[in-house]
PDB file of C-alpha atoms in Angstrom:
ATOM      1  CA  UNK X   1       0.000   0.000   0.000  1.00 60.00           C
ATOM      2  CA  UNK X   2       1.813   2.947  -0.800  1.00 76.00           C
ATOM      3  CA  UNK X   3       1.828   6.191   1.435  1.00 76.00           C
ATOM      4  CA  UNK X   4      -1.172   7.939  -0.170  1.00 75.00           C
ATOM      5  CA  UNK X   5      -3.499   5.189  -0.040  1.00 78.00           C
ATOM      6  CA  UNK X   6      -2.243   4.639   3.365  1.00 76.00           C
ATOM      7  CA  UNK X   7      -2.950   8.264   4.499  1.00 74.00           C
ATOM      8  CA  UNK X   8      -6.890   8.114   3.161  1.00 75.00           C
ATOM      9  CA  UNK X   9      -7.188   4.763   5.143  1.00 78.00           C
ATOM     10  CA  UNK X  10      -6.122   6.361   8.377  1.00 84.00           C
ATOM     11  CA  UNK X  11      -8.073   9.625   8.139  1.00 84.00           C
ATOM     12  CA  UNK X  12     -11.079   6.848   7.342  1.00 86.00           C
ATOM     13  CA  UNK X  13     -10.338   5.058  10.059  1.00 92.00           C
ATOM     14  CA  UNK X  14      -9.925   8.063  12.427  1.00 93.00           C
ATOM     15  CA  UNK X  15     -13.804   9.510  11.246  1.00 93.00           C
ATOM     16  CA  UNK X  16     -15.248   6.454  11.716  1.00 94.00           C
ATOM     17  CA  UNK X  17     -13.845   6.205  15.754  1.00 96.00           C
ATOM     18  CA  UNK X  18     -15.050   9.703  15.981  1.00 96.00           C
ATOM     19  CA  UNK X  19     -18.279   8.828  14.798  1.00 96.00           C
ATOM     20  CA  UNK X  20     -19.204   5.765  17.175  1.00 97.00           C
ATOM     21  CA  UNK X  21     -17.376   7.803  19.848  1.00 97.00           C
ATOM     22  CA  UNK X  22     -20.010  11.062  18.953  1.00 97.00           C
ATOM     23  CA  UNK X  23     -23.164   7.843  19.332  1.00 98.00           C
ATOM     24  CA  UNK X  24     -21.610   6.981  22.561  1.00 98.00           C
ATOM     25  CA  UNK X  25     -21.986  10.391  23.631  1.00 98.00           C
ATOM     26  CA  UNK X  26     -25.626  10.721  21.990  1.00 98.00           C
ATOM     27  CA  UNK X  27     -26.332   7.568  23.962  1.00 98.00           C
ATOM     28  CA  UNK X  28     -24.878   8.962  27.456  1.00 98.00           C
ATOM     29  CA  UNK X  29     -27.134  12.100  26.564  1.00 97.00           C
ATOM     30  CA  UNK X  30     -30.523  10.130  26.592  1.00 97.00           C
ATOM     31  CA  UNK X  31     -29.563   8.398  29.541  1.00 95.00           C
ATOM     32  CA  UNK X  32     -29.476  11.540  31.159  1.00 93.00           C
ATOM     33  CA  UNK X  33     -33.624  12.566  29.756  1.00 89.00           C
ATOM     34  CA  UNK X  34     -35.135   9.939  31.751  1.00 89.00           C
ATOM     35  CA  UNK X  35     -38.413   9.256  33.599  1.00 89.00           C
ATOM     36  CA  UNK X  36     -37.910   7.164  36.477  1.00 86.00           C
ATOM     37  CA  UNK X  37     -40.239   4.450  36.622  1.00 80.00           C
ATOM     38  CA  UNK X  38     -39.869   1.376  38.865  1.00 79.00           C
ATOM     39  CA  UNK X  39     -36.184   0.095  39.013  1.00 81.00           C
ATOM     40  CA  UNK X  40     -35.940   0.945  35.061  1.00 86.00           C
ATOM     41  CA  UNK X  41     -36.742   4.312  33.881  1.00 87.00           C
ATOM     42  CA  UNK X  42     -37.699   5.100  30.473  1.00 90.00           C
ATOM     43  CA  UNK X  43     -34.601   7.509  28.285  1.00 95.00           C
ATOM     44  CA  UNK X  44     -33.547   8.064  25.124  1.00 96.00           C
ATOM     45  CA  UNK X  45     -30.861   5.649  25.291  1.00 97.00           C
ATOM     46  CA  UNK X  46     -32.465   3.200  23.215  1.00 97.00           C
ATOM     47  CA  UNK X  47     -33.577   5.955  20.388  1.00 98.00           C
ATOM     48  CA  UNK X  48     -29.857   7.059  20.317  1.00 98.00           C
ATOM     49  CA  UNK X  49     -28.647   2.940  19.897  1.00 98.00           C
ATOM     50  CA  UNK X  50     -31.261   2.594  17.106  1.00 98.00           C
ATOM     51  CA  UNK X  51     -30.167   5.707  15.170  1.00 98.00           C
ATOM     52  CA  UNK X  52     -26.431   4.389  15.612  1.00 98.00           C
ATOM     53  CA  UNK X  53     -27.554   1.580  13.917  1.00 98.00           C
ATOM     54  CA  UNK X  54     -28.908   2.944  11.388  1.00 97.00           C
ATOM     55  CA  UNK X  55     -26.110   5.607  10.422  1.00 97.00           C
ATOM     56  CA  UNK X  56     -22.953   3.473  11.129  1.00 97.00           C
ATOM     57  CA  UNK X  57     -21.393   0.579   9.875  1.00 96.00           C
ATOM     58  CA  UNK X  58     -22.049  -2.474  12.181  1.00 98.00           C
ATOM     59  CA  UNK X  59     -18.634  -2.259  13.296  1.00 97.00           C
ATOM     60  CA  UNK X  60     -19.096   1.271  14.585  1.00 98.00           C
ATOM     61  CA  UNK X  61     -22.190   1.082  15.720  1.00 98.00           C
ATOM     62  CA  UNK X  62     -20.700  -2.007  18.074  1.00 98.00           C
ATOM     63  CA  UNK X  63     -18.209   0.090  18.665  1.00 98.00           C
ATOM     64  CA  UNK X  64     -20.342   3.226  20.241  1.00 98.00           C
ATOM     65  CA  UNK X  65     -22.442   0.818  22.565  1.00 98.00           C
ATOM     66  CA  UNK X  66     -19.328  -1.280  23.732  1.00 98.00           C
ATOM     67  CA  UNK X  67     -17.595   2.372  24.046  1.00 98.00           C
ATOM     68  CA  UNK X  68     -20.967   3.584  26.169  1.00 98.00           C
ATOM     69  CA  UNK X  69     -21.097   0.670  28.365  1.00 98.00           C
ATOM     70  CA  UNK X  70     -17.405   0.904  29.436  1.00 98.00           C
ATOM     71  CA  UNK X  71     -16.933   4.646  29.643  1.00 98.00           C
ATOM     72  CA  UNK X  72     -19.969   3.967  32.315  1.00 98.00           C
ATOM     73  CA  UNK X  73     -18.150   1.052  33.921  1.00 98.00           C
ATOM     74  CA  UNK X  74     -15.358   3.223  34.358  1.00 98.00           C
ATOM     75  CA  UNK X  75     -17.195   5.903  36.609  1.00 97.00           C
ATOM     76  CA  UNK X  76     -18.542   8.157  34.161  1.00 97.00           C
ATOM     77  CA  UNK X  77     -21.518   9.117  35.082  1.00 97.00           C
ATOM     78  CA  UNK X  78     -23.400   8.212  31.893  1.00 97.00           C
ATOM     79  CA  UNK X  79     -25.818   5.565  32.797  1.00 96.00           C
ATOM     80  CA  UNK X  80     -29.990   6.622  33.743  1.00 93.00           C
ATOM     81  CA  UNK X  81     -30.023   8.420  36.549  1.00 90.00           C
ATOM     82  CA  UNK X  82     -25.978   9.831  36.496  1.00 93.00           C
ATOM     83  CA  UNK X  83     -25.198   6.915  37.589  1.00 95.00           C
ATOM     84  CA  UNK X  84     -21.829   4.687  36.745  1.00 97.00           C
ATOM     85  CA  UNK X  85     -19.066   2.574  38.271  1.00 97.00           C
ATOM     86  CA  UNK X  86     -18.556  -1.252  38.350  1.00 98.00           C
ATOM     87  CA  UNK X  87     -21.422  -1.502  40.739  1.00 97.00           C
ATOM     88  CA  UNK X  88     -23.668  -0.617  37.736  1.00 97.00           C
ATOM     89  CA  UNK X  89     -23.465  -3.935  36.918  1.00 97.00           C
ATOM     90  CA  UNK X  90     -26.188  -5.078  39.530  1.00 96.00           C
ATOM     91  CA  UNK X  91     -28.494  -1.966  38.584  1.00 95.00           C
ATOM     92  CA  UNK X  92     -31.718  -3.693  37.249  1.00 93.00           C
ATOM     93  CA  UNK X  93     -31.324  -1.876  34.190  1.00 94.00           C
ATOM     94  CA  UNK X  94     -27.659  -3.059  33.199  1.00 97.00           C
ATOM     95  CA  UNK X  95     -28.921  -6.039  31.032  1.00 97.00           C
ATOM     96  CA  UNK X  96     -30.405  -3.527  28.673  1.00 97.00           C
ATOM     97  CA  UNK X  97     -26.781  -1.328  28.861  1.00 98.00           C
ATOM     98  CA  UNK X  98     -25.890  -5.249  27.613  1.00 98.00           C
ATOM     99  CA  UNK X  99     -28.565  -5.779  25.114  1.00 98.00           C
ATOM    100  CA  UNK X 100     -27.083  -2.308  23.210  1.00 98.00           C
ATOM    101  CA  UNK X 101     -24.136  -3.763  22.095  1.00 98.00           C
ATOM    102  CA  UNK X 102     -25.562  -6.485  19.584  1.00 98.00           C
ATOM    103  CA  UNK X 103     -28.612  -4.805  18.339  1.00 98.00           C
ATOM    104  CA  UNK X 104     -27.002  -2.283  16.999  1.00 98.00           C
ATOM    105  CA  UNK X 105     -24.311  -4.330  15.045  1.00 98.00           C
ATOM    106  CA  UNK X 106     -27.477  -6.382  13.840  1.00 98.00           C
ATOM    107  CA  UNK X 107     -29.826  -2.974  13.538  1.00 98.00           C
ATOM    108  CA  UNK X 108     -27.043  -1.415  11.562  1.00 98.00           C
ATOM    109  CA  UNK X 109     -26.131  -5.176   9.264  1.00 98.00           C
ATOM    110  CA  UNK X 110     -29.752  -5.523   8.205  1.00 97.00           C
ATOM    111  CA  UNK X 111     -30.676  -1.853   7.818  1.00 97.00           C
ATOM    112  CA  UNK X 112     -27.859  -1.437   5.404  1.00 92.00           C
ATOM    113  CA  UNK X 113     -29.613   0.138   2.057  1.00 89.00           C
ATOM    114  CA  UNK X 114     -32.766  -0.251   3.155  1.00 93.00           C
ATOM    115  CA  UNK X 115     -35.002   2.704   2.400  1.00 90.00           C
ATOM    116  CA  UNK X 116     -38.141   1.753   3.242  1.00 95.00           C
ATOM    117  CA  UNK X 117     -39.033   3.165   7.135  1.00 95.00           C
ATOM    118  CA  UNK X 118     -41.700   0.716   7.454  1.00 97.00           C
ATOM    119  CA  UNK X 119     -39.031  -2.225   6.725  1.00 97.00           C
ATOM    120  CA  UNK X 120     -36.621  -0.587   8.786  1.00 98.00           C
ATOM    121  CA  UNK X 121     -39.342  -0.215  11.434  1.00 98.00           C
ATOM    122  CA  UNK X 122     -39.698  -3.815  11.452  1.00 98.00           C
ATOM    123  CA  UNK X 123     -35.926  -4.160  12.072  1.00 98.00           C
ATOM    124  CA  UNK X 124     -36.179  -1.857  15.368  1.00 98.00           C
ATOM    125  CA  UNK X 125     -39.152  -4.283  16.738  1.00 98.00           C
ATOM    126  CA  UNK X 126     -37.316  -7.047  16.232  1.00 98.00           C
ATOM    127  CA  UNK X 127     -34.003  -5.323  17.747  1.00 98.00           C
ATOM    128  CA  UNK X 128     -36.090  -4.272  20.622  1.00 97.00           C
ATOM    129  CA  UNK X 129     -37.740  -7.588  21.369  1.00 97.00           C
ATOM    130  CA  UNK X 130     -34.018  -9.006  21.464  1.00 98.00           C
ATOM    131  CA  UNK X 131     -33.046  -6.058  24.235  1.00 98.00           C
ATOM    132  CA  UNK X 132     -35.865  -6.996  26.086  1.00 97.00           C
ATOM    133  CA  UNK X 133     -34.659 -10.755  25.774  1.00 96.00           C
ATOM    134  CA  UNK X 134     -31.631  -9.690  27.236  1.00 97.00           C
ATOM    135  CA  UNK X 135     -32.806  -7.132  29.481  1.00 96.00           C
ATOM    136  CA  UNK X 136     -35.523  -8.672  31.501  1.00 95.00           C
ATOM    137  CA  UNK X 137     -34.128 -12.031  32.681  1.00 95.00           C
ATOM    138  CA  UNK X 138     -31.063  -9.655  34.000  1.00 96.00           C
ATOM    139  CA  UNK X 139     -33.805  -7.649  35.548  1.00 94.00           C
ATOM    140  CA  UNK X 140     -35.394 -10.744  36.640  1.00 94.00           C
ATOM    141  CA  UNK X 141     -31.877 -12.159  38.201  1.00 94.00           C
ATOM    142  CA  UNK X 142     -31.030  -8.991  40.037  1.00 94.00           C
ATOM    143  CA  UNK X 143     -34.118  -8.205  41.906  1.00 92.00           C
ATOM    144  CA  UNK X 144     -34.751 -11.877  42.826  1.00 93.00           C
ATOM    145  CA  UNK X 145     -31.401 -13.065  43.756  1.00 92.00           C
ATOM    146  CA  UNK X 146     -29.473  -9.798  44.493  1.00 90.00           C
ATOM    147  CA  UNK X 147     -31.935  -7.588  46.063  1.00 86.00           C
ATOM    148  CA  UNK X 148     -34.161 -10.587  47.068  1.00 86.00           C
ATOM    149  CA  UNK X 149     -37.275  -9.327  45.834  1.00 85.00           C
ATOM    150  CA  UNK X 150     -39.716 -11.967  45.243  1.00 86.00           C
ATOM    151  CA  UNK X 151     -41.354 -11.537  41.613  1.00 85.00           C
ATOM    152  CA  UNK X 152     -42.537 -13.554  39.130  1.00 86.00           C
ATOM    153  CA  UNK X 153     -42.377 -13.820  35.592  1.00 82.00           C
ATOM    154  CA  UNK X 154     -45.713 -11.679  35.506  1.00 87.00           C
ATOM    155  CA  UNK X 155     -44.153  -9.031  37.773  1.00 88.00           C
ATOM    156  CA  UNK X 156     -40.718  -8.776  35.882  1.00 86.00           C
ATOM    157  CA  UNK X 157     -43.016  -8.215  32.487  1.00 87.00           C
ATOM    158  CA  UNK X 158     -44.769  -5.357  34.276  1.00 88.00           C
ATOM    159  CA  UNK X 159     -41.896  -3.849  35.959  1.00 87.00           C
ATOM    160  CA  UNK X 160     -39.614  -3.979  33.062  1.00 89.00           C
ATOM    161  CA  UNK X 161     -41.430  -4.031  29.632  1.00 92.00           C
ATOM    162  CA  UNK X 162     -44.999  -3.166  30.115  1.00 91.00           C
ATOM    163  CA  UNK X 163     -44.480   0.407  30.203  1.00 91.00           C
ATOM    164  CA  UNK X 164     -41.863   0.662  27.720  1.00 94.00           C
ATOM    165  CA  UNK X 165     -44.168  -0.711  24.939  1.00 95.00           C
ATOM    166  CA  UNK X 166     -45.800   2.511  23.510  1.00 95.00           C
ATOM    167  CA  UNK X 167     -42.704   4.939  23.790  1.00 95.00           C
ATOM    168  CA  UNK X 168     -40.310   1.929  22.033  1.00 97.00           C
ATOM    169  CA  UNK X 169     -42.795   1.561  19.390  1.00 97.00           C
ATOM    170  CA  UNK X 170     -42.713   5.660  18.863  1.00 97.00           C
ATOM    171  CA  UNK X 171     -38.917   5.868  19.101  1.00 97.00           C
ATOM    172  CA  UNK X 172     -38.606   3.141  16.626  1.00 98.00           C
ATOM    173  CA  UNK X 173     -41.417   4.656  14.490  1.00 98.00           C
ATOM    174  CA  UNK X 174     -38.904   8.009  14.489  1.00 98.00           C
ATOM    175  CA  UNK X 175     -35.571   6.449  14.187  1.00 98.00           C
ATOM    176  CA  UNK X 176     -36.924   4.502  11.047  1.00 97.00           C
ATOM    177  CA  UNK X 177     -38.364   7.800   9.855  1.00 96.00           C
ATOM    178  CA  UNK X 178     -34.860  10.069  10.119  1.00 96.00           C
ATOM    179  CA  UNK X 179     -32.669   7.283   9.659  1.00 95.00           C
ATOM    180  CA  UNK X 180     -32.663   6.921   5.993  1.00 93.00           C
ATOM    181  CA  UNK X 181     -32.812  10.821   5.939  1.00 93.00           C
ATOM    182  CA  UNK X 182     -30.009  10.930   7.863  1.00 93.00           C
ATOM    183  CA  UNK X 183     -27.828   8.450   6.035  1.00 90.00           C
ATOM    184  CA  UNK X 184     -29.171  10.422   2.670  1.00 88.00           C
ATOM    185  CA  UNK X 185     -28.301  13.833   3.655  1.00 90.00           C
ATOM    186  CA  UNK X 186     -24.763  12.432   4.868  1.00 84.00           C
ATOM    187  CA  UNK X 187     -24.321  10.723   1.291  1.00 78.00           C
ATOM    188  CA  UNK X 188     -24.404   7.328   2.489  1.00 66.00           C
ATOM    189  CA  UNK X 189     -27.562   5.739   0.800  1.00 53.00           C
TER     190      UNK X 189
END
């Protein structure tokens, strides 16, 4: 590869970092509009993960949510509620922080060229039903066997998916809408 080629490959290489690091920080951001509710509140988090998905690569989209999660870990206070630190990891809400990383490598490897919102809608769902398959048995583990709540399966589904329904469906019905404008008015169709 000779030095010019070599040059354009770094400075692409360098945008693309600074554009899953600028999702990480879009992410942190809609932790940080939140409505507590129960022992997960509802944000923007999930909004910001879809919309990396659907305007990176899967590799940088992977890369903002892993970046997210451990900038939290770390003690940035970035998670719902300012919250952060290794203890985050028994918050009730950490599986979701979990369930960001691989939807949106998957939201962001079948969204690619996809125009359509209403396909790309259908994408989010199913992205969204996978957090919540991550997300709730966490839930589920960490107030039963670490707080020692007793709950059942019913109780978990109220607590931690119930009222999340209508405001996923409406940030997945908006994501879908100004992703592809995004990606068009960026020149990546």
């Amino acid at each position: 590869m000779n030095t010019e080629n070599k040059l354009v490959s770094q400075k692409s290489q360098t945008k693309d970092y600074i554009e899953s690091a600028i999702f990480a920080a879009l992410i942190a951001l809609g932790a940080l509009i939140t409505i507590p509710l129960g022992p997960v509140p509802i944000t923007l988090q999930n909004f910001f993960v879809f919309m990396a998905g659907l305007v990176l690569k899967p590799k940088q989209a992977l890369l903002s949510t892993v970046l997210y999660a451990l900038l939290g870990l770390v003690g940035l206070p970035i998670f719902a509620g300012f919250s952060g630190g290794p203890q985050s990891v028994l918050s009730p809400a950490f599986g979701f922080i979990l369930g960001f990383i691989p939807i949106s490598y998957l939201i962001s490897k079948y969204s690619r060229g996809e125009k359509n919102p209403w396909k790309i809608f259908l994408i989010l769902i199913l992205a969204d039903i996978l957090l919540y398959a991550i997300g709730l048995p966490y839930l589920y583990l960490i107030l039963t066997r670490i707080n020692g709540l007793p709950m059942t399966l019913a109780s978990s589904l109220k607590a931690g998916m119930v009222p999340f329904i209508i405001p996923d469906l409406v940030k997945a019905l908006l994501a879908a809408i100004l992703g592809p404008k995004i990606l068009s008015a960026l020149n990546r169709n």
